[in-house]
Short mmCIF file of C-alpha atoms in Angstrom, two decimals:
data_model
loop_
_atom_site.label_atom_id
_atom_site.label_comp_id
_atom_site.label_asym_id
_atom_site.label_seq_id
_atom_site.Cartn_x
_atom_site.Cartn_y
_atom_site.Cartn_z
CA ILE R 1 122.93 130.50 122.34
CA ARG R 2 121.83 127.38 123.00
CA THR R 3 118.32 125.54 121.72
CA SER R 4 116.99 122.44 123.70
CA ALA R 5 117.29 120.60 119.98
CA MET R 6 121.25 120.91 120.00
CA THR R 7 121.71 120.62 123.80
CA GLY R 8 119.94 117.09 123.27
CA LEU R 9 122.68 116.25 120.89
CA GLY R 10 125.44 117.44 123.01
CA ILE R 11 126.28 120.17 120.75
CA GLY R 12 126.30 124.11 121.93
CA LEU R 13 125.62 127.00 119.59
CA SER R 14 128.02 129.88 119.64
CA THR R 15 127.03 133.41 118.75
CA SER R 16 129.66 133.64 116.18
CA ALA R 17 127.87 130.66 114.59
CA PHE R 18 124.67 132.08 114.58
CA SER R 19 123.81 134.35 111.57
CA MET R 20 121.83 137.34 112.63
CA ASN R 21 120.99 137.97 108.83
CA ARG R 22 119.64 134.40 108.07
CA PHE R 23 116.79 135.97 105.99
CA ASP R 24 118.67 137.85 103.92
CA ASN R 25 117.99 138.05 100.09
CA VAL R 26 114.96 135.57 100.75
CA ALA R 27 111.44 136.51 100.07
CA LYS R 28 108.61 134.84 101.84
CA GLY R 29 108.17 131.61 99.69
CA GLY R 30 111.63 130.89 99.33
CA ARG R 31 112.51 130.02 103.02
CA ILE R 32 113.68 126.31 102.64
CA GLY R 33 113.60 123.82 105.88
CA MET R 34 115.41 120.68 106.25
CA ILE R 35 114.18 117.57 108.28
CA GLY R 36 116.95 115.03 109.21
CA LEU R 37 120.42 116.01 109.36
CA ASP R 38 122.02 112.58 109.35
CA THR R 39 123.37 112.61 105.97
CA SER R 40 126.21 114.61 104.02
CA HIS R 41 123.29 115.62 101.65
CA VAL R 42 122.35 118.42 104.04
CA VAL R 43 125.69 120.37 103.89
CA ALA R 44 126.39 119.96 100.34
CA PHE R 45 122.84 121.20 99.27
CA THR R 46 122.93 123.85 101.71
CA ASN R 47 126.25 124.96 100.24
CA THR R 48 124.88 124.80 96.78
CA ILE R 49 121.73 126.47 97.38
CA ASN R 50 122.59 129.26 99.75
CA GLY R 51 125.87 129.85 97.77
CA GLY R 52 124.06 130.06 94.46
CA ASN R 53 121.49 132.68 96.13
CA GLU R 54 124.21 134.74 97.37
CA LYS R 55 125.82 134.76 93.93
CA GLY R 56 122.55 135.79 92.28
CA ASP R 57 122.86 132.33 90.22
CA PRO R 58 119.40 132.34 88.48
CA ASP R 59 118.83 128.86 89.21
CA PHE R 60 118.84 129.32 93.16
CA ALA R 61 118.10 132.99 93.68
CA GLY R 62 115.31 133.73 96.09
CA PHE R 63 116.05 130.58 97.53
CA LYS R 64 117.91 129.95 101.02
CA VAL R 65 118.07 126.92 103.91
CA VAL R 66 117.15 128.80 106.74
CA ALA R 67 116.19 126.28 109.49
CA ALA R 68 116.51 122.64 110.19
CA TYR R 69 115.17 119.99 112.26
CA PRO R 70 117.65 117.37 113.25
CA THR R 71 115.43 114.53 114.47
CA LYS R 72 116.59 111.98 116.61
CA GLY R 73 118.17 109.71 114.19
CA SER R 74 117.95 105.91 113.75
CA ALA R 75 119.67 103.80 116.68
CA ASP R 76 120.18 100.79 114.65
CA MET R 77 121.92 102.69 111.43
CA SER R 78 125.06 103.92 111.88
CA ALA R 79 124.91 105.58 108.72
CA SER R 80 122.39 107.95 110.96
CA ILE R 81 123.07 107.92 114.38
CA ASP R 82 127.00 108.42 114.07
CA ARG R 83 126.81 111.38 111.97
CA LEU R 84 123.74 113.15 113.20
CA ALA R 85 125.67 115.44 115.65
CA GLY R 86 128.46 116.20 113.29
CA PHE R 87 126.32 117.16 110.47
CA THR R 88 124.14 119.27 112.94
CA GLU R 89 126.89 121.33 114.28
CA LYS R 90 128.07 121.75 110.73
CA LEU R 91 124.79 123.13 109.70
CA ASP R 92 124.60 125.45 112.58
CA SER R 93 128.02 126.83 111.69
CA MET R 94 126.79 127.69 108.33
CA GLY R 95 124.04 130.15 109.66
CA VAL R 96 121.32 127.67 109.63
CA GLU R 97 118.84 127.58 112.75
CA ILE R 98 118.43 124.59 114.50
CA VAL R 99 114.81 124.13 115.84
CA ASP R 100 113.10 121.54 118.07
CA SER R 101 110.39 120.24 115.99
CA ILE R 102 108.64 119.56 112.67
CA ASP R 103 105.86 121.81 113.69
CA GLU R 104 108.54 124.59 114.66
CA LEU R 105 110.28 124.23 111.14
CA LEU R 106 107.09 124.54 109.26
CA GLU R 107 106.24 127.96 111.19
CA LYS R 108 109.74 129.50 109.82
CA THR R 109 109.85 127.99 106.54
CA ASP R 110 107.91 127.87 103.23
CA VAL R 111 109.29 124.32 101.44
CA ILE R 112 110.99 121.24 102.95
CA LEU R 113 113.66 119.05 101.83
CA LEU R 114 113.32 115.91 103.75
CA GLU R 115 116.75 114.51 104.19
CA SER R 116 116.53 111.64 107.22
CA VAL R 117 118.78 109.03 105.75
CA ASP R 118 116.49 106.33 106.95
CA GLY R 119 113.71 105.80 104.48
CA ARG R 120 111.63 103.89 107.25
CA ARG R 121 111.01 107.39 108.95
CA HIS R 122 109.76 109.25 105.70
CA LEU R 123 106.19 108.60 105.95
CA ASP R 124 105.65 109.79 109.52
CA GLU R 125 107.89 112.80 108.80
CA VAL R 126 106.11 113.94 105.66
CA ILE R 127 102.61 113.66 106.76
CA PRO R 128 102.78 117.09 108.69
CA VAL R 129 104.26 118.57 105.83
CA PHE R 130 101.34 117.59 103.62
CA LYS R 131 99.04 118.45 106.18
CA ALA R 132 100.41 122.05 106.19
CA GLY R 133 100.32 122.20 102.50
CA LYS R 134 103.98 122.83 101.90
CA ARG R 135 106.09 121.40 98.81
CA VAL R 136 108.66 118.72 99.83
CA PHE R 137 111.40 116.99 98.10
CA ILE R 138 112.15 113.63 99.62
CA ASP R 139 115.42 112.42 99.50
CA LYS R 140 116.61 108.80 98.37
CA PRO R 141 115.24 106.49 99.35
CA LEU R 142 111.64 107.79 99.16
CA SER R 143 111.07 104.65 101.63
CA ASN R 144 112.55 101.58 102.75
CA SER R 145 109.74 99.66 100.82
CA LEU R 146 107.57 99.41 97.86
CA ALA R 147 104.52 99.64 100.23
CA GLY R 148 105.86 102.73 101.97
CA ALA R 149 106.58 104.39 98.80
CA ILE R 150 103.33 103.98 97.66
CA ALA R 151 101.79 105.19 101.06
CA ILE R 152 103.61 108.23 100.64
CA PHE R 153 102.22 109.18 97.14
CA GLU R 154 98.72 108.09 98.31
CA ALA R 155 99.19 110.95 101.21
CA SER R 156 100.70 113.27 98.67
CA LYS R 157 97.20 112.88 96.75
CA LYS R 158 95.07 113.07 99.88
CA TYR R 159 96.42 116.35 100.99
CA ASN R 160 96.79 117.54 97.31
CA VAL R 161 100.72 118.41 97.74
CA PRO R 162 102.48 116.85 94.84
CA THR R 163 105.99 115.63 95.46
CA PHE R 164 109.02 113.89 94.19
CA SER R 165 112.11 111.72 95.38
CA CYS R 166 114.94 110.67 93.16
CA SER R 167 118.71 110.17 93.35
CA THR R 168 120.76 112.64 91.50
CA THR R 169 121.66 110.26 88.94
CA ARG R 170 118.27 110.58 87.68
CA PHE R 171 119.21 114.33 86.03
CA THR R 172 122.93 113.48 85.07
CA PRO R 173 123.17 115.36 81.67
CA ALA R 174 124.99 112.56 79.89
CA THR R 175 122.30 109.65 80.61
CA LEU R 176 119.65 112.42 79.93
CA GLU R 177 121.14 113.13 76.17
CA ILE R 178 121.05 109.38 75.49
CA ALA R 179 117.63 108.66 77.09
CA ASN R 180 116.56 111.84 74.70
CA GLY R 181 118.04 110.18 71.73
CA LYS R 182 121.65 111.01 71.28
CA GLU R 183 122.52 110.62 67.53
CA SER R 184 125.29 108.38 67.95
CA VAL R 185 123.44 105.89 70.15
CA GLY R 186 119.99 105.96 68.83
CA LYS R 187 117.21 104.11 70.57
CA VAL R 188 118.44 102.53 73.73
CA LEU R 189 118.16 98.82 73.43
CA SER R 190 120.04 97.80 76.52
CA ALA R 191 121.80 99.12 79.06
CA THR R 192 124.19 97.83 81.90
CA ILE R 193 124.82 100.08 85.01
CA PHE R 194 126.92 99.42 87.90
CA CYS R 195 127.52 101.14 91.28
CA PRO R 196 128.25 100.03 95.17
CA ALA R 197 124.93 98.67 96.83
CA GLY R 198 125.62 98.52 100.28
CA ALA R 199 122.37 97.43 102.17
CA ALA R 200 120.72 99.12 105.41
CA PRO R 201 118.65 97.47 108.19
CA GLY R 202 114.86 97.19 107.17
CA HIS R 203 115.47 98.27 103.84
CA LEU R 204 114.83 96.88 100.23
CA ASP R 205 118.58 95.54 99.55
CA MET R 206 119.09 98.23 96.71
CA ALA R 207 117.26 100.90 98.18
CA PHE R 208 119.82 102.59 100.32
CA TYR R 209 122.57 102.81 97.78
CA GLY R 210 122.20 100.47 95.04
CA ILE R 211 119.16 102.97 93.89
CA HIS R 212 121.83 105.33 92.50
CA GLY R 213 122.51 102.89 89.62
CA ILE R 214 119.02 101.62 89.32
CA GLU R 215 117.61 105.04 88.92
CA ALA R 216 120.22 105.92 86.23
CA LEU R 217 118.99 102.46 84.45
CA PHE R 218 115.76 103.58 84.51
CA THR R 219 116.70 107.01 83.16
CA LEU R 220 118.13 105.29 80.07
CA MET R 221 115.60 102.48 79.50
CA GLY R 222 112.50 104.42 80.55
CA ASN R 223 109.49 102.83 82.20
CA GLY R 224 108.21 99.33 81.04
CA CYS R 225 110.03 96.81 83.02
CA LYS R 226 107.93 93.68 83.40
CA GLU R 227 109.94 91.15 85.16
CA VAL R 228 113.00 91.01 87.07
CA THR R 229 115.62 87.99 88.01
CA ARG R 230 118.32 88.50 90.27
CA ILE R 231 121.48 86.36 90.31
CA ASN R 232 123.25 86.55 93.98
CA THR R 233 126.42 84.95 94.87
CA SER R 234 129.24 85.43 97.41
CA VAL R 235 130.93 87.43 94.75
CA ALA R 236 128.28 89.08 92.40
CA ASP R 237 125.04 90.82 92.64
CA THR R 238 123.20 91.17 89.13
CA VAL R 239 119.68 92.17 88.66
CA ILE R 240 118.24 91.59 85.13
CA GLY R 241 114.98 93.66 84.12
CA ARG R 242 113.22 92.53 81.05
CA TRP R 243 110.91 95.52 79.44
CA ASN R 244 107.59 94.79 77.83
CA ASP R 245 109.25 95.34 74.42
CA GLU R 246 111.91 92.76 75.17
CA ARG R 247 114.61 95.01 75.91
CA ILE R 248 117.04 94.11 78.63
CA GLY R 249 118.38 96.46 81.63
CA ILE R 250 121.19 95.07 83.77
CA PHE R 251 122.16 96.45 87.10
CA ASN R 252 125.67 95.33 88.72
CA ALA R 253 126.38 95.88 92.19
CA THR R 254 130.27 96.41 92.18
CA PRO R 255 131.70 93.58 94.78
CA LYS R 256 132.46 93.85 97.92
CA GLY R 257 136.16 94.09 98.59
CA GLY R 258 136.46 94.96 94.76
CA LYS R 259 137.07 98.24 93.05
CA GLY R 260 133.81 100.36 93.26
CA GLY R 261 132.78 103.12 91.10
CA PHE R 262 129.68 104.54 89.04
CA GLY R 263 129.09 104.01 85.43
CA GLY R 264 128.03 102.00 82.58
CA THR R 265 127.48 101.09 78.94
CA VAL R 266 124.47 101.53 76.63
CA TYR R 267 123.79 99.70 73.52
CA GLY R 268 121.63 101.59 70.86
CA ASP R 269 120.33 100.94 67.30
CA LYS R 270 122.94 103.18 65.95
CA GLY R 271 125.98 102.51 68.26
CA ILE R 272 127.16 101.81 71.79
CA GLU R 273 128.25 104.59 74.28
CA GLU R 274 130.81 103.05 76.81
CA LYS R 275 131.92 104.80 80.22
CA VAL R 276 128.96 106.62 80.59
CA PRO R 277 129.09 108.82 83.64
CA ILE R 278 125.83 108.29 85.73
CA LEU R 279 127.13 110.43 88.83
CA VAL R 280 128.56 114.14 88.33
CA GLY R 281 127.22 115.92 91.36
CA TYR R 282 124.26 117.23 93.13
CA ASP R 283 123.78 120.28 91.03
CA PRO R 284 121.71 119.02 88.34
CA MET R 285 119.13 117.43 90.88
CA LEU R 286 119.07 120.54 92.95
CA VAL R 287 118.11 122.78 89.86
CA GLU R 288 115.34 120.55 89.36
CA ILE R 289 113.94 120.73 93.09
CA ILE R 290 114.31 124.66 93.35
CA GLU R 291 112.10 124.64 89.92
CA TYR R 292 109.60 122.35 91.57
CA PHE R 293 109.71 124.79 94.68
CA ARG R 294 109.08 127.61 92.45
CA THR R 295 106.27 126.07 90.23
CA GLY R 296 104.57 122.92 92.24
CA LYS R 297 105.41 121.17 89.02
CA VAL R 298 107.22 117.75 89.77
CA PRO R 299 109.75 116.76 87.28
CA LEU R 300 109.41 113.00 87.79
CA ALA R 301 105.95 111.48 87.83
CA PRO R 302 105.30 109.05 91.15
CA GLU R 303 104.70 106.08 88.57
CA SER R 304 108.22 106.23 87.35
CA THR R 305 109.63 106.08 91.19
CA LEU R 306 107.31 103.49 92.04
CA GLU R 307 108.59 101.43 89.08
CA VAL R 308 111.91 101.72 90.64
CA PHE R 309 110.97 100.52 93.85
CA ALA R 310 109.11 97.65 92.31
CA PHE R 311 112.00 96.56 90.42
CA MET R 312 114.09 96.65 93.85
CA ALA R 313 111.12 94.67 95.55
CA ALA R 314 111.06 91.99 92.73
CA ALA R 315 115.04 91.85 93.05
CA ASP R 316 114.50 90.83 96.69
CA GLU R 317 112.06 88.10 95.82
CA SER R 318 114.01 87.01 93.28
CA LYS R 319 116.98 86.41 95.57
CA LEU R 320 114.80 84.77 98.09
CA ASN R 321 113.36 82.31 95.38
CA GLY R 322 116.78 81.27 94.28
CA GLY R 323 116.90 83.43 91.23
CA LYS R 324 113.70 82.77 89.71
CA PRO R 325 111.95 85.83 87.56
CA VAL R 326 109.54 87.98 89.62
CA SER R 327 106.88 90.11 87.87
CA ILE R 328 106.67 93.65 88.49
CA GLU R 329 102.56 93.23 88.57
CA SER R 330 103.00 90.47 91.41
CA VAL R 331 105.01 92.67 93.68
CA MET R 332 102.82 95.58 93.03
CA LYS R 333 99.73 93.88 93.99
CA LYS R 334 101.21 92.73 97.23
CA ALA R 335 102.62 96.12 98.10
CA GLN R 336 99.32 97.84 97.57
CA GLU R 337 97.67 95.79 99.74
CA LYS R 338 100.07 96.54 102.42
CA ALA R 339 100.02 100.27 101.53
CA LYS R 340 96.42 100.37 102.38
CA LYS R 341 96.96 99.16 106.06
CA MET R 342 99.84 101.52 106.62
CA MET R 343 97.38 104.60 105.61
#
């Protein structure tokens, strides 16, 4: 069996790889489609969701990834174009039908995981999903820019389809426990988070990977950052946020050539929590995604995601200005004007 989508990628489908029982245990409403197969997330998410459905896990029961559209990938991003064929072939071998277009995908599915690794593609790819009235989770980064992120949420409002986007670090149990007032820590007064932060063409510096750590920082600190300062040298890259109540949140990109990792330290009014694990896998986020698919209620407000993007946009502007502080308000105003033109 072959489809034009797979043939275009130079991949043939075998009858042994094709699951004739693709829709078993999945009622209408629980059929998940994927857009964009150039990230390892598509394999990991499918394993968890489909495996959970088969085991009767109540968090995933009734939902299954049944079809996917690879897209053409992004030629100027090796993280996209170099991985597209491999992940597409892997998903096919897992019994997921590979289709030729977003329109065909929408006909065969009920809800969507938008997985294209390139945030520049997301606005164009999500519009037909909104028009079809289907719930959609948009994987990180929501967009390559703050203006793009605003435009996506404006489109969400226009078509009355609530959506959300985040890193899996947003739902790490350890950070949520602290954010919710862990007794040994108390109120979070400051936090320092670190993770790798490799950049991608056409994206805010931190949008492609540093967003994992920044999302964790905002989970701990909450909304309300008013000013951002970035110190960038040949060795270090540090972004310092000043909150409205004078609390300080710090993101450190792990140095290139140095030891990588994910974690942080939180300073509370009752104690200090060291070695905070901010990344423990995808399952906590996937549980939230499936609950959103079931209910239509988003677990994260658009304003929270937009503040993360404003933080990253302000960090880039601070870098360009030699480390001068940049207000969140100023970058939001500029981006809102750009978003209007994009829409």
